[in-house]
Amino acid sequence: MWKRISSALLFATSAALAERVELTRPVMGTLARITVETNDPPRAGLAIEQAFARLADLNAKLSDYDPLSELNRNPPRKSRDLQHVLHHAAELRRLTGGAFNHEAGTVIRLWRDARQRGVAPTPAQIEAARTAERKVDLGGIAKGYAAGEALALLRRHGFRRAMVAIAGDICVGDPPAGRPGWRIEVAPGSARRLLELHQSCVSTSGDAEQAFEANGRRYSHIIDPRTGHALTHPIGVTVVARQGIIADALATALSVTGLREDLLRRYHAAAIVWTPESTRESLFELFERARPIRAEQPR
Ligand code: ADP
Ligand code: MG
């Protein structure tokens, strides 16, 4: 599913002082959009190209879809990127008692195949996969890390007013000129909120798009590794954190555990957790100006 399509979209719009350069490319099985506000569009375009090259580099290291990725080749010496992501994943697995588990790849794959066929696996298949050899899957953490790394690269090139969005995993730097932050609309489950963020990352998980229905049930692409079952209770989670890797991994983790303020505090993160019963917002006081603006109606 980590498709490579060679289409690119480049456009620049004039603002009062600066221009906006924006490029969208397929990366990591989805579309990534990089936006830079600058007085030097040609140089910004080059920096954005390098940021996309960094995303391709991370895909080649962290992808579980690509049989030739570093993760799948499993070399004796791991790159710093792979080590870093594995370290954070292992820490979150420990803190969630295995509700987040990057080594649940066999069960994740079982449910991924089930989704493609539209048929839920049998209890025996689930149990066999749950107890099978561990297989690493970084689908719940890699895109957030990648968004943060691409933003850091732009900053190193002097482009601080920037945004990197890899589908639902978004990192922003300094705000656009004359504004308090980047306006980002998030939609955890059926809730809608407008956030205004700077120097932080936001990830949304549990979106219904990747669910499938069988036997009158709706199965999420997020699974509970402790039972081996896909989530069937609707939940949508948006997490704001300083680092992309944290926002992404926590959004996946809280989709399994529900709202965990202790975890959010541990990682200095804020969350919106939607279920059909309630929408709860937690710890947004950590993020100046990031208080969610309610927007229940699609606009
Ligand atoms: P998306 O890929 O939609 O951005 P997430 O960040 O929520 O979504 O990650 C979902 C992916 O994480 C799944 O496709 C799978 O690869 C992996 N995953 C699913 N359940 C878990 C889990 N409990 N712990 C860790 N990773 C998971
Ligand atoms: Mg995630």
GROMACS .gro file of N, CA and C in nm, residues 86-152:
model
  201
   86LEU      N    1   1.237   0.262   1.763
   86LEU     CA    2   1.217   0.139   1.843
   86LEU      C    3   1.224   0.170   1.992
   87HIS      N    4   1.313   0.261   2.030
   87HIS     CA    5   1.327   0.297   2.171
   87HIS      C    6   1.197   0.358   2.224
   88HIS      N    7   1.142   0.456   2.149
   88HIS     CA    8   1.017   0.519   2.194
   88HIS      C    9   0.901   0.421   2.194
   89ALA      N   10   0.896   0.335   2.094
   89ALA     CA   11   0.787   0.237   2.086
   89ALA      C   12   0.792   0.143   2.206
   90ALA      N   13   0.913   0.098   2.241
   90ALA     CA   14   0.927   0.004   2.353
   90ALA      C   15   0.886   0.070   2.485
   91GLU      N   16   0.921   0.200   2.497
   91GLU     CA   17   0.885   0.272   2.620
   91GLU      C   18   0.732   0.283   2.631
   92LEU      N   19   0.667   0.315   2.520
   92LEU     CA   20   0.521   0.330   2.525
   92LEU      C   21   0.453   0.194   2.546
   93ARG      N   22   0.511   0.090   2.491
   93ARG     CA   23   0.455  -0.044   2.515
   93ARG      C   24   0.458  -0.075   2.666
   94ARG      N   25   0.571  -0.041   2.728
   94ARG     CA   26   0.583  -0.066   2.872
   94ARG      C   27   0.480   0.016   2.950
   95LEU      N   28   0.469   0.145   2.915
   95LEU     CA   29   0.379   0.233   2.991
   95LEU      C   30   0.231   0.200   2.970
   96THR      N   31   0.199   0.135   2.859
   96THR     CA   32   0.058   0.101   2.833
   96THR      C   33   0.029  -0.045   2.862
   97GLY      N   34   0.125  -0.116   2.918
   97GLY     CA   35   0.103  -0.258   2.946
   97GLY      C   36   0.071  -0.337   2.820
   98GLY      N   37   0.126  -0.292   2.707
   98GLY     CA   38   0.108  -0.366   2.581
   98GLY      C   39  -0.014  -0.325   2.500
   99ALA      N   40  -0.087  -0.221   2.543
   99ALA     CA   41  -0.200  -0.173   2.460
   99ALA      C   42  -0.145  -0.112   2.332
  100PHE      N   43  -0.032  -0.042   2.342
  100PHE     CA   44   0.045  -0.005   2.223
  100PHE      C   45   0.155  -0.110   2.213
  101ASN      N   46   0.164  -0.178   2.100
  101ASN     CA   47   0.269  -0.278   2.086
  101ASN      C   48   0.319  -0.283   1.942
  102HIS      N   49   0.440  -0.232   1.922
  102HIS     CA   50   0.498  -0.227   1.787
  102HIS      C   51   0.548  -0.365   1.743
  103GLU      N   52   0.541  -0.463   1.831
  103GLU     CA   53   0.583  -0.599   1.791
  103GLU      C   54   0.464  -0.690   1.765
  104ALA      N   55   0.347  -0.628   1.747
  104ALA     CA   56   0.226  -0.708   1.721
  104ALA      C   57   0.202  -0.723   1.571
  105GLY      N   58   0.309  -0.718   1.493
  105GLY     CA   59   0.297  -0.718   1.347
  105GLY      C   60   0.222  -0.836   1.288
  106THR      N   61   0.234  -0.953   1.351
  106THR     CA   62   0.166  -1.070   1.294
  106THR      C   63   0.014  -1.055   1.306
  107VAL      N   64  -0.032  -1.007   1.420
  107VAL     CA   65  -0.177  -0.986   1.439
  107VAL      C   66  -0.224  -0.871   1.349
  108ILE      N   67  -0.144  -0.765   1.341
  108ILE     CA   68  -0.181  -0.650   1.257
  108ILE      C   69  -0.196  -0.696   1.111
  109ARG      N   70  -0.104  -0.780   1.067
  109ARG     CA   71  -0.109  -0.831   0.930
  109ARG      C   72  -0.231  -0.920   0.907
  110LEU      N   73  -0.263  -1.002   1.008
  110LEU     CA   74  -0.381  -1.089   0.997
  110LEU      C   75  -0.506  -1.004   0.972
  111TRP      N   76  -0.520  -0.895   1.049
  111TRP     CA   77  -0.637  -0.809   1.035
  111TRP      C   78  -0.631  -0.726   0.907
  112ARG      N   79  -0.511  -0.694   0.862
  112ARG     CA   80  -0.497  -0.619   0.736
  112ARG      C   81  -0.544  -0.706   0.619
  113ASP      N   82  -0.504  -0.834   0.621
  113ASP     CA   83  -0.549  -0.927   0.517
  113ASP      C   84  -0.700  -0.947   0.526
  114ALA      N   85  -0.751  -0.957   0.649
  114ALA     CA   86  -0.896  -0.975   0.669
  114ALA      C   87  -0.973  -0.857   0.609
  115ARG      N   88  -0.916  -0.737   0.629
  115ARG     CA   89  -0.983  -0.617   0.576
  115ARG      C   90  -0.988  -0.624   0.425
  116GLN      N   91  -0.877  -0.670   0.364
  116GLN     CA   92  -0.875  -0.678   0.218
  116GLN      C   93  -0.977  -0.779   0.165
  117ARG      N   94  -0.997  -0.890   0.242
  117ARG     CA   95  -1.091  -0.992   0.197
  117ARG      C   96  -1.234  -0.963   0.245
  118GLY      N   97  -1.247  -0.873   0.345
  118GLY     CA   98  -1.379  -0.841   0.400
  118GLY      C   99  -1.435  -0.951   0.489
  119VAL      N  100  -1.347  -1.037   0.540
  119VAL     CA  101  -1.391  -1.147   0.627
  119VAL      C  102  -1.308  -1.143   0.755
  120ALA      N  103  -1.374  -1.144   0.871
  120ALA     CA  104  -1.301  -1.140   0.999
  120ALA      C  105  -1.228  -1.272   1.021
  121PRO      N  106  -1.110  -1.270   1.083
  121PRO     CA  107  -1.040  -1.395   1.112
  121PRO      C  108  -1.113  -1.478   1.218
  122THR      N  109  -1.087  -1.607   1.221
  122THR     CA  110  -1.150  -1.694   1.321
  122THR      C  111  -1.074  -1.680   1.453
  123PRO      N  112  -1.138  -1.716   1.567
  123PRO     CA  113  -1.070  -1.711   1.696
  123PRO      C  114  -0.939  -1.791   1.694
  124ALA      N  115  -0.938  -1.904   1.626
  124ALA     CA  116  -0.816  -1.986   1.622
  124ALA      C  117  -0.704  -1.912   1.547
  125GLN      N  118  -0.741  -1.845   1.439
  125GLN     CA  119  -0.640  -1.768   1.362
  125GLN      C  120  -0.586  -1.652   1.446
  126ILE      N  121  -0.676  -1.587   1.520
  126ILE     CA  122  -0.634  -1.474   1.604
  126ILE      C  123  -0.537  -1.523   1.711
  127GLU      N  124  -0.571  -1.631   1.775
  127GLU     CA  125  -0.486  -1.683   1.882
  127GLU      C  126  -0.349  -1.727   1.827
  128ALA      N  127  -0.352  -1.790   1.712
  128ALA     CA  128  -0.225  -1.834   1.651
  128ALA      C  129  -0.138  -1.712   1.620
  129ALA      N  130  -0.199  -1.606   1.566
  129ALA     CA  131  -0.122  -1.486   1.530
  129ALA      C  132  -0.073  -1.414   1.655
  130ARG      N  133  -0.156  -1.411   1.758
  130ARG     CA  134  -0.120  -1.338   1.881
  130ARG      C  135   0.001  -1.402   1.950
  131THR      N  136   0.008  -1.533   1.939
  131THR     CA  137   0.116  -1.603   2.009
  131THR      C  138   0.233  -1.638   1.915
  132ALA      N  139   0.221  -1.594   1.790
  132ALA     CA  140   0.328  -1.624   1.692
  132ALA      C  141   0.452  -1.540   1.722
  133GLU      N  142   0.555  -1.567   1.644
  133GLU     CA  143   0.680  -1.492   1.657
  133GLU      C  144   0.655  -1.342   1.643
  134ARG      N  145   0.726  -1.260   1.720
  134ARG     CA  146   0.706  -1.115   1.716
  134ARG      C  147   0.752  -1.058   1.584
  135LYS      N  148   0.672  -0.964   1.535
  135LYS     CA  149   0.708  -0.899   1.409
  135LYS      C  150   0.686  -0.749   1.427
  136VAL      N  151   0.786  -0.670   1.392
  136VAL     CA  152   0.777  -0.526   1.418
  136VAL      C  153   0.692  -0.457   1.310
  137ASP      N  154   0.603  -0.370   1.355
  137ASP     CA  155   0.519  -0.288   1.266
  137ASP      C  156   0.519  -0.148   1.326
  138LEU      N  157   0.573  -0.052   1.251
  138LEU     CA  158   0.585   0.084   1.305
  138LEU      C  159   0.478   0.177   1.249
  139GLY      N  160   0.368   0.117   1.199
  139GLY     CA  161   0.259   0.196   1.137
  139GLY      C  162   0.195   0.296   1.232
  140GLY      N  163   0.204   0.272   1.363
  140GLY     CA  164   0.140   0.361   1.459
  140GLY      C  165   0.230   0.472   1.509
  141ILE      N  166   0.353   0.480   1.458
  141ILE     CA  167   0.450   0.574   1.516
  141ILE      C  168   0.540   0.641   1.410
  142ALA      N  169   0.557   0.575   1.294
  142ALA     CA  170   0.659   0.621   1.198
  142ALA      C  171   0.624   0.753   1.129
  143LYS      N  172   0.499   0.774   1.095
  143LYS     CA  173   0.464   0.895   1.019
  143LYS      C  174   0.483   1.021   1.104
  144GLY      N  175   0.450   1.012   1.232
  144GLY     CA  176   0.469   1.127   1.321
  144GLY      C  177   0.617   1.160   1.335
  145TYR      N  178   0.700   1.057   1.351
  145TYR     CA  179   0.845   1.079   1.359
  145TYR      C  180   0.894   1.145   1.230
  146ALA      N  181   0.846   1.094   1.116
  146ALA     CA  182   0.889   1.145   0.986
  146ALA      C  183   0.849   1.292   0.971
  147ALA      N  184   0.728   1.327   1.013
  147ALA     CA  185   0.682   1.467   1.000
  147ALA      C  186   0.774   1.559   1.082
  148GLY      N  187   0.809   1.516   1.203
  148GLY     CA  188   0.897   1.596   1.289
  148GLY      C  189   1.036   1.609   1.228
  149GLU      N  190   1.086   1.503   1.169
  149GLU     CA  191   1.220   1.506   1.109
  149GLU      C  192   1.224   1.597   0.986
  150ALA      N  193   1.118   1.594   0.905
  150ALA     CA  194   1.115   1.681   0.785
  150ALA      C  195   1.109   1.827   0.827
  151LEU      N  196   1.033   1.856   0.933
  151LEU     CA  197   1.025   1.994   0.982
  151LEU      C  198   1.162   2.039   1.036
  152ALA      N  199   1.231   1.950   1.107
  152ALA     CA  200   1.363   1.983   1.162
  152ALA      C  201   1.461   2.013   1.050
   0.00000   0.00000   0.00000
